[in-house]
């Protein structure tokens, strides 16, 4: 299973790639070219991104949390 840093980098890479893809689709639409297959690819990319985000959240929840320490000079109740 990939680690949390890898999943985060992959999410960022996919978001950048999807932004480029959206701009290309807009250019094709302005030129009057059919974009059905490009839009289908974009929807598959969005589904993959959602699964990566879910995987990231699961990995983040599985990480051990740091114990809360007392603040220096804080009040004792």
Backbone as a ProteinNet text record, in pm:
[ID]
protein_1_A
[PRIMARY]
XXXXXXXXXXXXXXXXXXXXXXXXXXXXXXXXXXXXXXXXXXXXXXXXXXXXXXXXXXXXXXXXXXXXXXXXXXXXX
[TERTIARY]
85.7	0	90.2	60.8	145	133.3	236.2	234.2	159.3	137.3	56.6	118.1	249.3	314.1	296.6	308.4	290.6	149	48.9	-90.5	-115	-58.6	-74.9	-12.1	107.4	172.6	91.4	36.9	-43.6	-171.5	-233.4	-353.3	-318.9	-209.6	-169.3	-140.5	-71.5	-40.3	-167.5	-262.6	-388.4	-468.4	-468.7	-542.5	-484.4	-352.9	-289.1	-323.6	-316.2	-346.5	-491.6	-582.8	-724.5	-749.1	-679.1	-692.6	-649.5	-537.2	-492.1	-594.1	-647.5	-743.7	-871	-915.8	-1035.7	-1012.2	-892.7	-862.1	-860.2	-805.6	-804.1	-945.3	-1031.7	-1171.2	-1237.9	-1214.8	-1273.5	-1224.3	-1095.5	-1042.4	-1107.7	-1125.8	-1190.4	-1335.2	-1405.3	-1544.6	-1553.7	-1460.4	-1460.6	-1434.4	-1353.8	-1322.3	-1432.9	-1531.3	-1642.2	-1613.8	-1514.3	-1478.4	-1554.5	-1597.9	-1668.2	-1578.3	-1634.5	-1553.9	-1608.7	-1693.5	-1756.9	-1653.6	-1559.6	-1460.3	-1367.8	-1334.5	-1248.9	-1320.9	-1449.2	-1527.5	-1542.1	-1553.1	-1559.5	-1428.5	-1316.8	-1186.6	-1175.7	-1222.9	-1218.4	-1302.2	-1417.6	-1500.3	-1433	-1361	-1286.5	-1172	-1108.8	-1001.9	-1057	-1176.1	-1238.1	-1271.3	-1318.2	-1348	-1220.4	-1113	-984	-935.5	-953.9	-913.1	-993.6	-1122.2	-1204.8	-1159.8	-1121.4	-1074.1	-939.8	-853.2	-726.5	-749.9	-847	-877.9	-930.5	-1013.4	-1063.1	-948.2	-856.3	-739.4	-652.4	-635.1	-558.3	-622.2	-754.7	-824.7	-811.2	-816.6	-801.9	-661	-560.6	-422.6	-399.3	-460.6	-445.5	-510.2	-625.1	-693.7	-617.9	-544.3	-471.4	-340.4	-293.8	-169.4	-186.8	-84.4	-93.2	-87.1	-169.4	-173.6	-75.8	-20.8	70.5	-9.5	44.9	-22.7	-18.1	-128.1	-132.6	-51.4	36.2	116.4	61.2	108.3	63.2	140.7	76.3	139.4	225	344.7	431.2	369	360.7	305	153.1	90.5	-54.8	-119.5	-247.6	-320.5	-342	-343.1	-378	-517.2	-601.2	-739	-758.8
-118	0	124.2	221.2	341.6	425.1	501.7	584.4	715.2	788.6	910.4	1016.9	1032.6	1133.5	1104.2	976.8	938.5	971.1	939	964.5	1113.7	1192.2	1338.2	1393.8	1344.9	1390.5	1349.4	1230	1181.6	1263.8	1300.6	1385.4	1520.5	1579.5	1709.1	1699.1	1592.7	1572.8	1557	1479.5	1458.3	1587.7	1669.2	1796.6	1889.1	1894.1	1976.8	1924.5	1793.8	1732.1	1755.6	1747.6	1770.3	1915.5	2008.8	2149	2171.8	2111	2120.8	2059.6	1945.4	1875.7	1960	2024.2	2110	2225.2	2286.7	2396.7	2348.2	2229.2	2174.3	2148.2	2099	2074.7	2205.8	2311.5	2441.6	2492	2472.3	2513.7	2434.9	2305.7	2223.5	2266.5	2298.6	2341.8	2474.2	2565.2	2693	2673.1	2571.1	2542.9	2463.1	2419.5	2345.1	2196.7	2145.7	2004.3	1927.5	1806.7	1723.1	1685.6	1690.5	1666.3	1554.3	1469.8	1365.4	1270.2	1225	1130.3	1197.6	1324	1396.9	1418.7	1446.3	1463.7	1332.1	1220.2	1088.5	1058.9	1092.5	1074.1	1159.8	1282	1371.8	1316	1259.3	1202.6	1080.9	1000.1	887.3	937.8	1046.7	1105.4	1157.7	1218.8	1269.2	1155.1	1042.7	926.8	872.1	867.8	822.6	917.1	1047.4	1146.6	1129.6	1103.7	1082	959.1	853.2	733.3	759.7	840.5	876.4	960.1	1050.2	1131.7	1044.4	945.7	853.4	771.5	730	654.9	742.6	869	962.1	978.9	994.7	1012.6	889.3	770.4	647	635.8	669.8	665.4	768	883.7	989.3	948.6	882.1	838.5	725.2	645.8	532	573.4	694.9	741.3	760.7	725.9	752.9	903.6	947	1090.2	1122.4	1240.3	1284.4	1312.6	1272.1	1295.6	1444.5	1494.4	1635	1655	1749.5	1781.6	1904	1924.1	2043	2164	2275.5	2401.4	2449.7	2492.6	2543.8	2668.6	2668.6	2784	2788.6	2681.4	2680.5	2656.4	2677.4	2658.2	2510	2475.5	2339.1	2345	2261.8	2263.9	2158.3
0	0	0	-86.2	-92.8	34.7	61.5	181.2	155.6	261.9	257.2	166.7	171.1	87.6	-60.6	-97	-236.9	-283.5	-202.5	-240.3	-254	-164.1	-172.9	-300.6	-334.7	-458.4	-581.1	-578	-690.7	-705.4	-595.2	-599	-661.3	-618.4	-672.9	-822.2	-863.4	-1004.9	-1086.6	-1034.3	-1106.2	-1117.1	-1012.2	-1017.1	-1122.7	-1132.3	-1234.9	-1373.8	-1389.6	-1518.7	-1558.2	-1461.4	-1491.1	-1531	-1469.9	-1508.2	-1651.7	-1689.6	-1828.4	-1923.2	-1883	-1967.2	-1985.7	-1877.4	-1886.8	-1984.5	-1976.6	-2068.6	-2213.6	-2236	-2371.7	-2421.7	-2335.1	-2374.2	-2412.4	-2334.7	-2367.4	-2503	-2531.4	-2661.6	-2774	-2753.2	-2855.9	-2877.2	-2768.3	-2780.1	-2855.3	-2827.6	-2899.2	-3048.1	-3080.1	-3220.1	-3288.3	-3212.2	-3270.4	-3288.4	-3219.4	-3229.6	-3122.2	-3154	-3057.3	-2940.2	-2820.1	-2700.3	-2613	-2667.4	-2586.3	-2526.8	-2607.4	-2555.5	-2454.8	-2477.2	-2383.5	-2250.2	-2256.2	-2134	-2059.3	-2131.9	-2068	-1995.8	-2059.2	-1995.9	-1870.5	-1876.8	-1761.6	-1646.5	-1676.9	-1569.9	-1507	-1587	-1530	-1442	-1484.2	-1403.7	-1271.1	-1274.9	-1152.6	-1057.4	-1111.2	-1027.2	-963.1	-1039.5	-986.9	-877.3	-898	-798.2	-669.8	-681.8	-563.2	-486.3	-557.9	-489.3	-420.8	-484.6	-420.8	-295.3	-299.7	-182.1	-68.2	-101.6	0	58.6	-26.7	19.3	110	71.7	154.5	291.4	293	419.6	508.4	447.7	524.9	582.5	501.3	549.8	660.4	645	744.1	876.4	868.9	990.2	1059.2	982.9	1039.5	1105.3	1077.6	1138.1	1287.4	1364.5	1509	1533.2	1622.8	1652.7	1765.2	1758.7	1863.5	1990.9	2103.2	2230.4	2262.3	2313	2350.4	2477.6	2471.5	2589.1	2658.4	2776.4	2849	2800.2	2802.7	2764.2	2880.5	2850.5	2956.6	3018.1	3146.2	3215.7	3211.7	3166.4	3156.2	3293.1	3298.6	3424.3	3451.1	3574.7	3615.5	3676.4	3633.9	3683.4	3784.9
[MASK]
+++++++++++++++++++++++++++++++++++++++++++++++++++++++++++++++++++++++++++++

